[in-house]
mmCIF file of C-alpha atoms in Angstrom:
data_model
loop_
_atom_site.group_PDB
_atom_site.id
_atom_site.type_symbol
_atom_site.label_atom_id
_atom_site.label_comp_id
_atom_site.label_asym_id
_atom_site.label_seq_id
_atom_site.Cartn_x
_atom_site.Cartn_y
_atom_site.Cartn_z
ATOM 1 C CA MET W 1 11.854 -13.971 -117.508
ATOM 2 C CA ALA W 2 9.364 -16.634 -118.498
ATOM 3 C CA PRO W 3 5.756 -15.462 -118.827
ATOM 4 C CA SER W 4 4.612 -18.155 -116.397
ATOM 5 C CA GLN W 5 6.887 -16.732 -113.729
ATOM 6 C CA GLN W 6 5.566 -13.255 -114.248
ATOM 7 C CA ALA W 7 1.950 -14.175 -113.901
ATOM 8 C CA LYS W 8 2.828 -14.728 -110.214
ATOM 9 C CA SER W 9 1.215 -13.008 -112.275
ATOM 10 C CA SER W 10 -14.479 -15.325 -125.140
ATOM 11 C CA LYS W 11 -17.221 -14.474 -128.668
ATOM 12 C CA THR W 12 -19.169 -11.850 -130.313
ATOM 13 C CA ALA W 13 -18.587 -8.543 -132.065
ATOM 14 C CA ARG W 14 -20.423 -6.914 -129.194
ATOM 15 C CA SER W 15 -17.754 -8.138 -126.756
ATOM 16 C CA LEU W 16 -15.060 -6.754 -129.033
ATOM 17 C CA LEU W 17 -16.713 -3.365 -129.253
ATOM 18 C CA THR W 18 -16.914 -3.277 -125.463
ATOM 19 C CA GLY W 19 -13.186 -3.907 -125.236
ATOM 20 C CA LEU W 20 -12.476 -1.199 -127.806
ATOM 21 C CA ALA W 21 -14.641 1.271 -125.937
ATOM 22 C CA VAL W 22 -12.668 0.675 -122.748
ATOM 23 C CA GLY W 23 -9.425 1.060 -124.653
ATOM 24 C CA ALA W 24 -10.584 4.410 -125.978
ATOM 25 C CA CYS W 25 -10.951 5.595 -122.384
ATOM 26 C CA LEU W 26 -7.311 4.977 -121.588
ATOM 27 C CA LEU W 27 -6.250 8.548 -122.253
ATOM 28 C CA ILE W 28 -5.194 11.385 -120.010
ATOM 29 C CA GLY W 29 -7.811 12.108 -117.379
ATOM 30 C CA LEU W 30 -10.244 9.393 -118.443
ATOM 31 C CA PRO W 31 -11.002 6.426 -116.165
ATOM 32 C CA ALA W 32 -10.887 2.857 -117.415
ATOM 33 C CA ALA W 33 -12.112 0.797 -114.535
ATOM 34 C CA ASN W 34 -12.406 -2.395 -116.586
ATOM 35 C CA ALA W 35 -9.127 -2.211 -118.499
ATOM 36 C CA GLN W 36 -6.849 -5.077 -117.539
ATOM 37 C CA ALA W 37 -3.358 -6.494 -118.055
ATOM 38 C CA PRO W 38 -1.832 -9.816 -119.018
ATOM 39 C CA ALA W 39 1.060 -11.372 -117.150
ATOM 40 C CA LYS W 40 4.145 -9.269 -117.629
ATOM 41 C CA ARG W 41 6.683 -9.983 -120.319
ATOM 42 C CA PRO W 42 10.109 -8.331 -120.482
ATOM 43 C CA PRO W 43 10.378 -5.346 -122.825
ATOM 44 C CA ALA W 44 13.677 -4.139 -124.167
ATOM 45 C CA ALA W 45 16.071 -2.475 -121.734
ATOM 46 C CA PRO W 46 16.091 1.331 -121.607
ATOM 47 C CA GLN W 47 19.027 3.684 -121.583
ATOM 48 C CA ALA W 48 20.772 3.932 -118.214
ATOM 49 C CA THR W 49 19.008 7.247 -117.560
ATOM 50 C CA PRO W 50 15.614 7.307 -119.326
ATOM 51 C CA GLN W 51 14.843 10.644 -120.914
ATOM 52 C CA VAL W 52 11.694 12.251 -122.245
ATOM 53 C CA VAL W 53 11.641 11.796 -126.016
ATOM 54 C CA PRO W 54 9.927 14.608 -127.971
ATOM 55 C CA GLN W 55 6.703 13.421 -129.576
ATOM 56 C CA ALA W 56 5.360 14.440 -132.943
ATOM 57 C CA ALA W 57 1.891 14.444 -131.414
ATOM 58 C CA PRO W 58 0.661 14.390 -127.811
ATOM 59 C CA GLN W 59 1.281 10.940 -126.405
ATOM 60 C CA ALA W 60 -1.617 8.993 -124.960
ATOM 61 C CA VAL W 61 -1.004 8.653 -121.236
ATOM 62 C CA PRO W 62 -3.212 6.113 -119.471
ATOM 63 C CA GLY W 63 -5.462 7.203 -116.639
ATOM 64 C CA PHE W 64 -6.500 4.425 -114.290
ATOM 65 C CA TRP W 65 -8.251 6.544 -111.679
ATOM 66 C CA ASP W 66 -11.765 7.945 -111.816
ATOM 67 C CA PRO W 67 -11.818 11.608 -110.677
ATOM 68 C CA ARG W 68 -15.415 11.065 -109.545
ATOM 69 C CA ARG W 69 -14.260 8.414 -107.069
ATOM 70 C CA ARG W 70 -11.888 10.417 -104.933
ATOM 71 C CA PRO W 71 -10.716 8.259 -101.996
ATOM 72 C CA GLU W 72 -10.925 9.722 -98.519
ATOM 73 C CA ARG W 73 -7.675 10.473 -96.765
ATOM 74 C CA PRO W 74 -7.052 7.574 -94.366
ATOM 75 C CA ASP W 75 -5.453 7.766 -90.935
ATOM 76 C CA LEU W 76 -1.741 7.820 -91.750
ATOM 77 C CA SER W 77 -0.500 8.321 -88.199
ATOM 78 C CA ARG W 78 0.299 4.623 -87.767
ATOM 79 C CA LEU W 79 2.643 4.588 -90.754
ATOM 80 C CA THR W 80 6.248 5.506 -90.002
ATOM 81 C CA VAL W 81 8.088 3.579 -92.733
ATOM 82 C CA ILE W 82 7.171 1.565 -95.823
ATOM 83 C CA ARG W 83 9.619 -1.153 -96.815
ATOM 84 C CA PHE W 84 9.040 -1.728 -100.516
ATOM 85 C CA LEU W 85 10.211 -4.920 -102.166
ATOM 86 C CA THR W 86 10.918 -5.026 -105.887
ATOM 87 C CA GLU W 87 12.704 -7.275 -108.331
ATOM 88 C CA THR W 88 16.220 -7.032 -109.624
ATOM 89 C CA ASP W 89 16.098 -6.907 -113.413
ATOM 90 C CA TYR W 90 12.983 -5.943 -115.360
ATOM 91 C CA PRO W 91 13.772 -2.673 -117.152
ATOM 92 C CA PRO W 92 12.400 -0.096 -117.454
ATOM 93 C CA PHE W 93 10.256 -0.962 -114.431
ATOM 94 C CA ASN W 94 13.044 -2.197 -112.137
ATOM 95 C CA TYR W 95 16.796 -2.211 -112.640
ATOM 96 C CA THR W 96 20.025 -1.201 -110.922
ATOM 97 C CA GLY W 97 20.933 2.391 -111.690
ATOM 98 C CA ALA W 98 24.359 3.732 -112.557
ATOM 99 C CA ASP W 99 24.911 4.545 -108.875
ATOM 100 C CA GLY W 100 24.138 0.954 -107.848
ATOM 101 C CA ASN W 101 20.773 1.837 -106.310
ATOM 102 C CA PRO W 102 17.330 0.594 -107.346
ATOM 103 C CA ALA W 103 15.882 2.527 -110.283
ATOM 104 C CA GLY W 104 12.991 2.355 -112.737
ATOM 105 C CA PHE W 105 9.339 3.284 -113.117
ATOM 106 C CA ASN W 106 8.180 1.165 -110.168
ATOM 107 C CA VAL W 107 10.911 2.535 -107.892
ATOM 108 C CA ASP W 108 10.206 6.158 -108.757
ATOM 109 C CA PHE W 109 6.471 5.581 -108.339
ATOM 110 C CA ALA W 110 7.029 4.019 -104.901
ATOM 111 C CA ARG W 111 9.097 7.014 -103.817
ATOM 112 C CA ALA W 112 6.396 9.398 -105.063
ATOM 113 C CA LEU W 113 3.829 7.532 -102.960
ATOM 114 C CA CYS W 114 6.018 7.803 -99.862
ATOM 115 C CA GLU W 115 6.450 11.530 -100.449
ATOM 116 C CA GLU W 116 2.682 11.921 -100.679
ATOM 117 C CA ILE W 117 2.118 9.938 -97.482
ATOM 118 C CA LYS W 118 5.086 11.772 -95.879
ATOM 119 C CA VAL W 119 6.712 8.614 -94.616
ATOM 120 C CA THR W 120 10.202 7.131 -94.841
ATOM 121 C CA CYS W 121 10.543 4.760 -97.766
ATOM 122 C CA THR W 122 13.065 1.988 -98.425
ATOM 123 C CA VAL W 123 13.356 -0.150 -101.563
ATOM 124 C CA GLN W 124 14.955 -3.592 -101.470
ATOM 125 C CA MET W 125 15.629 -5.579 -104.646
ATOM 126 C CA ARG W 126 15.115 -9.353 -104.643
ATOM 127 C CA ARG W 127 14.555 -12.107 -107.197
ATOM 128 C CA PHE W 128 10.956 -12.032 -108.373
ATOM 129 C CA GLU W 129 10.161 -15.561 -107.216
ATOM 130 C CA THR W 130 11.166 -14.703 -103.629
ATOM 131 C CA LEU W 131 9.056 -11.563 -103.246
ATOM 132 C CA VAL W 132 5.799 -13.039 -101.916
ATOM 133 C CA ASP W 133 7.576 -15.185 -99.342
ATOM 134 C CA ALA W 134 9.589 -12.154 -98.205
ATOM 135 C CA LEU W 135 6.383 -10.142 -97.804
ATOM 136 C CA THR W 136 4.452 -12.805 -95.904
ATOM 137 C CA SER W 137 7.418 -13.373 -93.558
ATOM 138 C CA ASN W 138 7.520 -9.635 -92.718
ATOM 139 C CA ARG W 139 10.793 -8.886 -94.490
ATOM 140 C CA GLY W 140 8.999 -6.076 -96.306
ATOM 141 C CA ASP W 141 5.679 -4.238 -96.248
ATOM 142 C CA ALA W 142 4.680 -3.953 -99.917
ATOM 143 C CA ILE W 143 5.687 -5.418 -103.286
ATOM 144 C CA ILE W 144 5.903 -3.031 -106.236
ATOM 145 C CA ALA W 145 7.301 -5.199 -109.015
ATOM 146 C CA SER W 146 4.893 -5.206 -111.974
ATOM 147 C CA MET W 147 3.048 -8.065 -110.295
ATOM 148 C CA ALA W 148 -0.037 -9.136 -112.212
ATOM 149 C CA VAL W 149 -3.044 -9.623 -109.950
ATOM 150 C CA SER W 150 -4.420 -13.167 -110.091
ATOM 151 C CA PRO W 151 -6.796 -15.325 -108.044
ATOM 152 C CA GLN W 152 -3.846 -17.472 -106.971
ATOM 153 C CA LEU W 153 -1.932 -14.477 -105.597
ATOM 154 C CA ARG W 154 -5.043 -13.017 -103.982
ATOM 155 C CA ALA W 155 -5.144 -16.115 -101.802
ATOM 156 C CA ARG W 156 -1.765 -15.137 -100.323
ATOM 157 C CA VAL W 157 -1.676 -11.318 -100.399
ATOM 158 C CA ASP W 158 -3.962 -8.312 -100.744
ATOM 159 C CA PHE W 159 -3.645 -5.838 -103.607
ATOM 160 C CA THR W 160 -4.134 -2.127 -104.050
ATOM 161 C CA ASP W 161 -6.067 -0.717 -106.975
ATOM 162 C CA PRO W 162 -4.265 -1.263 -110.308
ATOM 163 C CA TYR W 163 -1.618 1.331 -111.100
ATOM 164 C CA TYR W 164 -1.093 0.226 -114.683
ATOM 165 C CA ARG W 165 -2.347 -2.299 -117.187
ATOM 166 C CA VAL W 166 -0.839 -3.852 -120.291
ATOM 167 C CA PRO W 167 -3.042 -3.670 -123.381
ATOM 168 C CA ALA W 168 -2.673 -5.846 -126.458
ATOM 169 C CA ARG W 169 -2.033 -4.207 -129.830
ATOM 170 C CA PHE W 170 -1.378 -4.948 -133.470
ATOM 171 C CA VAL W 171 1.881 -3.943 -135.159
ATOM 172 C CA SER W 172 2.406 -3.709 -138.917
ATOM 173 C CA ARG W 173 5.156 -2.518 -141.213
ATOM 174 C CA LYS W 174 5.213 1.267 -141.509
ATOM 175 C CA ASP W 175 3.940 1.242 -145.092
ATOM 176 C CA ALA W 176 0.806 -0.675 -144.080
ATOM 177 C CA VAL W 177 -0.313 1.067 -140.865
ATOM 178 C CA MET W 178 -4.063 1.070 -140.257
ATOM 179 C CA PRO W 179 -5.577 3.739 -137.970
ATOM 180 C CA GLU W 180 -8.321 1.353 -136.869
ATOM 181 C CA ILE W 181 -8.529 -2.418 -136.769
ATOM 182 C CA ARG W 182 -11.738 -4.449 -136.760
ATOM 183 C CA PRO W 183 -12.210 -8.159 -137.425
ATOM 184 C CA GLU W 184 -13.561 -7.538 -140.929
ATOM 185 C CA TYR W 185 -10.497 -5.443 -141.815
ATOM 186 C CA LEU W 186 -8.176 -8.401 -141.246
ATOM 187 C CA GLU W 187 -10.095 -10.965 -143.301
ATOM 188 C CA GLY W 188 -7.507 -13.050 -145.116
ATOM 189 C CA LYS W 189 -4.614 -11.134 -143.566
ATOM 190 C CA LYS W 190 -1.678 -13.016 -142.053
ATOM 191 C CA VAL W 191 -1.331 -12.277 -138.342
ATOM 192 C CA GLY W 192 1.580 -13.480 -136.230
ATOM 193 C CA VAL W 193 1.121 -14.338 -132.568
ATOM 194 C CA VAL W 194 2.947 -16.319 -129.887
ATOM 195 C CA ALA W 195 1.615 -19.869 -129.675
ATOM 196 C CA GLY W 196 -0.356 -20.688 -126.529
ATOM 197 C CA SER W 197 -0.620 -17.073 -125.406
ATOM 198 C CA ALA W 198 -3.696 -15.131 -124.301
ATOM 199 C CA HIS W 199 -3.195 -13.066 -127.435
ATOM 200 C CA GLU W 200 -3.579 -16.162 -129.626
ATOM 201 C CA ALA W 201 -6.750 -17.142 -127.745
ATOM 202 C CA TYR W 202 -8.150 -13.638 -128.256
ATOM 203 C CA LEU W 203 -7.503 -13.705 -131.994
ATOM 204 C CA LYS W 204 -9.081 -17.147 -132.347
ATOM 205 C CA ALA W 205 -12.188 -15.899 -130.565
ATOM 206 C CA MET W 206 -12.542 -12.462 -132.148
ATOM 207 C CA PHE W 207 -10.651 -12.387 -135.446
ATOM 208 C CA THR W 208 -11.961 -15.608 -136.919
ATOM 209 C CA ASP W 209 -11.364 -14.629 -140.562
ATOM 210 C CA ALA W 210 -7.708 -13.719 -140.133
ATOM 211 C CA GLU W 211 -4.991 -16.218 -141.072
ATOM 212 C CA LEU W 212 -3.125 -16.883 -137.840
ATOM 213 C CA HIS W 213 0.553 -17.823 -137.790
ATOM 214 C CA ALA W 214 1.767 -19.045 -134.389
ATOM 215 C CA TYR W 215 5.415 -18.617 -133.387
ATOM 216 C CA PRO W 216 7.318 -20.099 -130.429
ATOM 217 C CA ASN W 217 8.333 -16.745 -128.930
ATOM 218 C CA ASP W 218 8.254 -12.980 -129.352
ATOM 219 C CA ASP W 219 11.575 -12.795 -131.197
ATOM 220 C CA ALA W 220 10.435 -15.238 -133.869
ATOM 221 C CA MET W 221 7.108 -13.441 -134.256
ATOM 222 C CA ARG W 222 8.748 -10.035 -134.661
ATOM 223 C CA ALA W 223 11.342 -11.361 -137.130
ATOM 224 C CA ALA W 224 8.508 -12.734 -139.259
ATOM 225 C CA LEU W 225 6.979 -9.267 -139.501
ATOM 226 C CA ARG W 226 10.306 -7.694 -140.420
ATOM 227 C CA ARG W 227 10.758 -10.262 -143.208
ATOM 228 C CA GLY W 228 7.233 -9.657 -144.513
ATOM 229 C CA GLU W 229 6.035 -13.190 -143.765
ATOM 230 C CA VAL W 230 2.994 -11.788 -141.943
ATOM 231 C CA ASP W 231 0.997 -8.584 -142.347
ATOM 232 C CA PHE W 232 0.544 -7.935 -138.630
ATOM 233 C CA ILE W 233 1.662 -9.237 -135.267
ATOM 234 C CA PHE W 234 -0.408 -9.076 -132.071
ATOM 235 C CA GLY W 235 0.939 -9.060 -128.537
ATOM 236 C CA ASP W 236 1.866 -7.274 -125.301
ATOM 237 C CA ALA W 237 1.824 -3.577 -126.171
ATOM 238 C CA ILE W 238 4.447 -2.501 -123.631
ATOM 239 C CA SER W 239 7.132 -4.885 -124.870
ATOM 240 C CA LEU W 240 6.112 -4.122 -128.478
ATOM 241 C CA ALA W 241 6.472 -0.370 -127.817
ATOM 242 C CA PHE W 242 10.074 -0.860 -126.705
ATOM 243 C CA TRP W 243 10.776 -3.113 -129.689
ATOM 244 C CA ILE W 244 9.353 -0.545 -132.133
ATOM 245 C CA ASN W 245 11.516 2.173 -130.615
ATOM 246 C CA GLY W 246 14.641 0.007 -130.290
ATOM 247 C CA THR W 247 17.388 -1.049 -132.665
ATOM 248 C CA ASP W 248 16.142 -4.639 -133.046
ATOM 249 C CA SER W 249 13.145 -3.497 -135.097
ATOM 250 C CA GLY W 250 15.307 -1.741 -137.677
ATOM 251 C CA ASP W 251 12.733 1.079 -137.718
ATOM 252 C CA CYS W 252 10.491 -1.227 -139.716
ATOM 253 C CA CYS W 253 7.226 -1.085 -137.930
ATOM 254 C CA ALA W 254 4.569 0.821 -136.010
ATOM 255 C CA PHE W 255 1.362 0.243 -134.085
ATOM 256 C CA SER W 256 -1.820 -0.240 -136.089
ATOM 257 C CA GLY W 257 -5.162 0.474 -134.471
ATOM 258 C CA GLY W 258 -5.729 1.066 -130.790
ATOM 259 C CA PRO W 259 -5.419 -0.965 -127.580
ATOM 260 C CA PHE W 260 -7.381 -4.107 -126.735
ATOM 261 C CA VAL W 261 -8.067 -4.627 -123.037
ATOM 262 C CA GLU W 262 -10.574 -7.484 -122.699
ATOM 263 C CA SER W 263 -10.238 -8.604 -119.080
ATOM 264 C CA ARG W 264 -11.262 -12.224 -119.721
ATOM 265 C CA PHE W 265 -8.102 -12.650 -121.785
ATOM 266 C CA PHE W 266 -5.686 -10.076 -120.414
ATOM 267 C CA GLY W 267 -6.028 -10.279 -116.642
ATOM 268 C CA GLU W 268 -6.909 -8.067 -113.700
ATOM 269 C CA GLY W 269 -4.175 -5.429 -113.799
ATOM 270 C CA ILE W 270 -0.908 -4.617 -112.039
ATOM 271 C CA GLY W 271 -1.168 -3.757 -108.339
ATOM 272 C CA ILE W 272 0.941 -3.285 -105.233
ATOM 273 C CA ALA W 273 0.818 -6.322 -102.931
ATOM 274 C CA VAL W 274 0.566 -6.029 -99.142
ATOM 275 C CA ARG W 275 0.180 -8.653 -96.436
ATOM 276 C CA LYS W 276 -3.296 -10.123 -95.991
ATOM 277 C CA GLY W 277 -5.402 -7.897 -93.781
ATOM 278 C CA ASN W 278 -3.071 -4.892 -93.877
ATOM 279 C CA ASP W 279 -5.878 -2.496 -94.782
ATOM 280 C CA VAL W 280 -4.136 0.514 -93.235
ATOM 281 C CA LEU W 281 -1.275 0.328 -95.720
ATOM 282 C CA ARG W 282 -3.445 -0.738 -98.658
ATOM 283 C CA GLN W 283 -5.828 2.211 -98.180
ATOM 284 C CA ALA W 284 -2.937 4.617 -97.690
ATOM 285 C CA LEU W 285 -1.350 3.497 -100.951
ATOM 286 C CA ASN W 286 -4.662 3.752 -102.812
ATOM 287 C CA TRP W 287 -5.097 7.308 -101.531
ATOM 288 C CA ALA W 288 -1.524 8.253 -102.398
ATOM 289 C CA MET W 289 -1.773 6.770 -105.910
ATOM 290 C CA PHE W 290 -4.836 8.890 -106.640
ATOM 291 C CA ARG W 291 -3.093 11.996 -105.323
ATOM 292 C CA VAL W 292 0.056 11.369 -107.381
ATOM 293 C CA TRP W 293 -2.071 10.918 -110.494
ATOM 294 C CA GLU W 294 -4.271 13.944 -109.720
ATOM 295 C CA LYS W 295 -1.208 16.185 -109.371
ATOM 296 C CA GLY W 296 0.190 15.082 -112.742
ATOM 297 C CA ARG W 297 3.208 13.284 -111.305
ATOM 298 C CA TYR W 298 2.068 9.927 -112.696
ATOM 299 C CA THR W 299 1.888 11.452 -116.177
ATOM 300 C CA ASP W 300 5.393 12.886 -115.764
ATOM 301 C CA LEU W 301 6.736 9.459 -114.790
ATOM 302 C CA TRP W 302 4.964 7.730 -117.666
ATOM 303 C CA LEU W 303 6.368 10.141 -120.244
ATOM 304 C CA ARG W 304 9.838 9.737 -118.798
ATOM 305 C CA TYR W 305 9.916 5.974 -119.170
ATOM 306 C CA PHE W 306 7.673 5.301 -122.188
ATOM 307 C CA SER W 307 8.792 7.202 -125.280
ATOM 308 C CA VAL W 308 6.385 5.168 -127.450
ATOM 309 C CA SER W 309 3.000 4.817 -125.793
ATOM 310 C CA PRO W 310 1.565 1.288 -125.479
ATOM 311 C CA PHE W 311 -1.836 3.001 -125.697
#
């Protein structure tokens, strides 16, 4: 899917350090209230039945909820069913399972929320571009489809708190991995990035001494790294995680440094959309999301679907 569709979904060292500090908080049990996400981009497809992949070291699992800000349990008596809408083909978040039913991270998360609220839950798959119209015309109650929050969408729908964010990260060849990346470390280094992207804008603002090489798309950028034409590439960490762990990478590469989450470049986060003014459902979902995370079920889901952590 084109990045513009999914968005339906700048310059001091001090700003950079702030972003890095937020990124460091994106670990199990630590809140990151300011961490944000860019518009979604398709990662590689998963296996038909995603499995937990053993990790050499404990995987970083993001925590987007602050345990000090426990939401009060809302009145759930008015909720009898939640009709979730999701998209048709955006693995591993949404796809059709082997049994023909909706599957994926978003679908399993929606079902966990319904179990917490103790309400009947349905999931209907539709083309992404039709989701908002279906919601506003009462053909569903909530959209859970990796929808990036934006001012344009906020004018049409309301959003829950973010339930995940997409950081940006550097990738290098395995023989040149750096545990930490700062602007001064990349002076004179060749860095590949997709032309016109938020990632390119971030590098131009923060990594002014790096030698940027702009490519027309992700595939061209990644191929350049495999061929050794650039020292690093910089982009959407979720899609890069699937590339690193997939066959297309040829086991060439790995993440270097940690996540970058500057909200001015990478957006407001991924939320569940509800109809304007539907505060009963929005508050119920916020409460249920916190409970699912607090009980460890969010972590279980994350580890099931993300064998290489974007964080």
